[in-house]
C-alpha positions as CSV (number, residue, x, y, z in Angstrom):
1,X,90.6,70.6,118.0
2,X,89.1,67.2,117.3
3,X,90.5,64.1,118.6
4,X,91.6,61.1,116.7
5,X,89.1,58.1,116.2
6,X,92.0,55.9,118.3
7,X,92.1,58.3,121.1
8,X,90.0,57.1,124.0
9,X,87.1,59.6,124.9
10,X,85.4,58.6,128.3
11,X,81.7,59.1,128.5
12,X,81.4,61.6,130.8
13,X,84.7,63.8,129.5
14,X,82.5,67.4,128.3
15,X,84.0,68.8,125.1
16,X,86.6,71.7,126.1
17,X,85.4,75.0,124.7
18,X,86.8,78.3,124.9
19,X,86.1,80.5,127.8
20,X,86.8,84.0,128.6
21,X,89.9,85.1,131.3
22,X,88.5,86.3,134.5
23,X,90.0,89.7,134.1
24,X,90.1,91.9,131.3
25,X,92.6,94.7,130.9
26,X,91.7,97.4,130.3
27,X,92.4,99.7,126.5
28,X,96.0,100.8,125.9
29,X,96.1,104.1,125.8
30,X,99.4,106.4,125.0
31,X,99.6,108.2,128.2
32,X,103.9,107.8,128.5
33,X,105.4,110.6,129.6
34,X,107.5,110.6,126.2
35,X,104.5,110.0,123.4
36,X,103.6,112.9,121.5
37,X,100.4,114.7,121.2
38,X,99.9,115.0,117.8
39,X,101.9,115.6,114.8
40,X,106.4,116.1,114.9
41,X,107.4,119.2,116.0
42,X,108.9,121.6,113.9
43,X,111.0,124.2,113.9
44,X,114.6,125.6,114.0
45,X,117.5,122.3,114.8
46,X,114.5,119.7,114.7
47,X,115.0,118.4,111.1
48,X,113.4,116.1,109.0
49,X,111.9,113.2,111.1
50,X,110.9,109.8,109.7
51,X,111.6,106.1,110.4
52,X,114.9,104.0,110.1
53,X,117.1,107.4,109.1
54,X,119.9,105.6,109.5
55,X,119.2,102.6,106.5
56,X,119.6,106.0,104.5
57,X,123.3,106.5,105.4
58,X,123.5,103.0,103.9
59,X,122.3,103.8,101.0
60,X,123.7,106.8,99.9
61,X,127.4,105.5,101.0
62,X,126.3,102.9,97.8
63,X,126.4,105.8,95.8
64,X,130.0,106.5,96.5
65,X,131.5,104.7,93.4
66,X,129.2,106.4,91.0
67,X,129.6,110.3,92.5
68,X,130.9,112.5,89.4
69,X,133.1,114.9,91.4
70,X,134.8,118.0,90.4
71,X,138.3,119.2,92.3
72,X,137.7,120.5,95.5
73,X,134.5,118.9,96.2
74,X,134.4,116.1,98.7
75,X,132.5,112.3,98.7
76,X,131.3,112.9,102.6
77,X,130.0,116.4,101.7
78,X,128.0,115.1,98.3
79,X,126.8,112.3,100.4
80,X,125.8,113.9,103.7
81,X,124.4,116.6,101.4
82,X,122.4,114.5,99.4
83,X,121.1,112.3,102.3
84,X,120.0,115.0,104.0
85,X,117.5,116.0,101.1
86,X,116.4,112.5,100.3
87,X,115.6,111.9,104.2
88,X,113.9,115.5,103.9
89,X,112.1,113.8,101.2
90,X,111.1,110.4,102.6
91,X,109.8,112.2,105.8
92,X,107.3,113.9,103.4
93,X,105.5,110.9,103.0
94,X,105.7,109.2,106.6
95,X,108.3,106.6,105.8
96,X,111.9,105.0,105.4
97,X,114.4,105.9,102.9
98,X,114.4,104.6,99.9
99,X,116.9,104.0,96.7
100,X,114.7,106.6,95.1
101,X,114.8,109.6,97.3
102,X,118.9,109.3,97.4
103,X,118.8,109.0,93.8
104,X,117.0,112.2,93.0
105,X,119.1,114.0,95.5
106,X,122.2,112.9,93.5
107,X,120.7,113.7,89.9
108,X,119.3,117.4,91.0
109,X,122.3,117.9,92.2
110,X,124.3,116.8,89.3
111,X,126.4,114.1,91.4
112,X,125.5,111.8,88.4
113,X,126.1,113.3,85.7
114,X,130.4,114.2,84.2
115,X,129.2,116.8,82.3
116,X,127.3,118.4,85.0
117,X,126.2,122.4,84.2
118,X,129.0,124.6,85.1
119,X,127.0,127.0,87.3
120,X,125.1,124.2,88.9
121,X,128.8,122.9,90.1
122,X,129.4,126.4,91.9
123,X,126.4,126.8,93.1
124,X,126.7,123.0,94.8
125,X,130.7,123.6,95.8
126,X,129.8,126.5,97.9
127,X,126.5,124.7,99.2
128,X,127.8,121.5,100.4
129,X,131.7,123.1,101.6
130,X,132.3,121.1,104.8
131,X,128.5,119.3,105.3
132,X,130.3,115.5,105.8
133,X,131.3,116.9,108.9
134,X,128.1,116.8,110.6
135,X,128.8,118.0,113.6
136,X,131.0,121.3,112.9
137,X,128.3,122.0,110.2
138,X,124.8,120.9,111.2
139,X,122.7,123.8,110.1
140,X,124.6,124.0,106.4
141,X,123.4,120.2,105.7
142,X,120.0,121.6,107.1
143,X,120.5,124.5,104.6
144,X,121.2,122.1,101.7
145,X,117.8,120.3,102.4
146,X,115.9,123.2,102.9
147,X,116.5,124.9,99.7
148,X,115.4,122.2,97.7
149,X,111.4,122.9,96.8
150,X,108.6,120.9,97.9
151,X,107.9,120.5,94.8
152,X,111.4,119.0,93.4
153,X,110.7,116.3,96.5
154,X,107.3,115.1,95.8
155,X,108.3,114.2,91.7
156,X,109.2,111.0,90.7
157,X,113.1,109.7,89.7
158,X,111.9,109.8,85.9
159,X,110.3,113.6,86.3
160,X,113.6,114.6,87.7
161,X,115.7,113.0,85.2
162,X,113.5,114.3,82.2
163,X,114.0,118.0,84.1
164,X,117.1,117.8,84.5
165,X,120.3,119.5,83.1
166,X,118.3,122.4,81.4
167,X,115.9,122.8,84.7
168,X,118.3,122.4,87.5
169,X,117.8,125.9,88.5
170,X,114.0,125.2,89.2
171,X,114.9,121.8,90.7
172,X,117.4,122.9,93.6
173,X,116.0,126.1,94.5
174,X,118.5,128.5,92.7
């Protein structure tokens, strides 16, 4: 950096330039006993990995006020059920939840709406029975997010709207 024109400069100061360390590590390389060689694993009790799961649970307790429940049905199985497809769906594309994903869990799921199709309410009462208790009933919750399609996951909030009520069937897996 230059100098001010009131700084004194002696003659025989040399201008300071940069110079490279004496030592140069060497690359990083991921060679941890932990780090994974390749791609997730799958398969039965992994789930549905992707970054910051947990801002999800956030989210989809917002959702709590809005939930359109019939009797018997509980908030902490509608939520845990529905959080568990839209982290199913934000792991499809590599990242965080999102607002969006929890939204159209709710909406294929009929959470949203009061006059929600009859058999669609069945079908989700026996489905979701007891998944806010995550612990007791892990591999239901995983059954909830498996049965949704791929292809309900990758559309957008406004393609799952427009499907929905008369293609719920197609949307949830039924």
């Amino acid at each position: 950096m230059a100098a001010p024109s009131f700084v004194p400069i002696e003659p025989v100061d040399e201008p300071r330039a940069y110079r490279s360390p004496e030592h140069v590590p060497d690359a990083w390389a991921a060679d941890r006993p932990g780090d994974l060689a390749g791609r997730q694993p799958a398969g039965t009790r992994l789930g549905f990995q992707g970054p910051d799961q947990g801002f999800g649970v956030k989210l989809a307790n917002g959702f709590r006020d809005r939930l359109q429940l019939t009797p018997g049905e509980s908030a902490d199985d509608a939520v845990r059920g529905c959080l568990n497809v839209a982290l199913r769906r934000a792991s499809l594309y590599g990242r965080a939840p999102v607002v969006y994903d929890l939204t159209i869990a709710f909406t294929m799921w009929g959470y949203l709406d009061p006059a929600a199709p009859a058999e669609l309410v069945t079908r989700r009462k026996a489905l979701f029975a007891g998944v806010g208790h995550t612990a007791q009933h892990y591999a239901e919750g995983r059954a909830v997010a498996e049965s949704v399609p791929e292809a309900t996951l990758r559309m957008t909030p406004a393609q799952v709207d427009q499907a929905y009520p008369s293609g719920w069937a197609a949307l949830v897996g039924a």
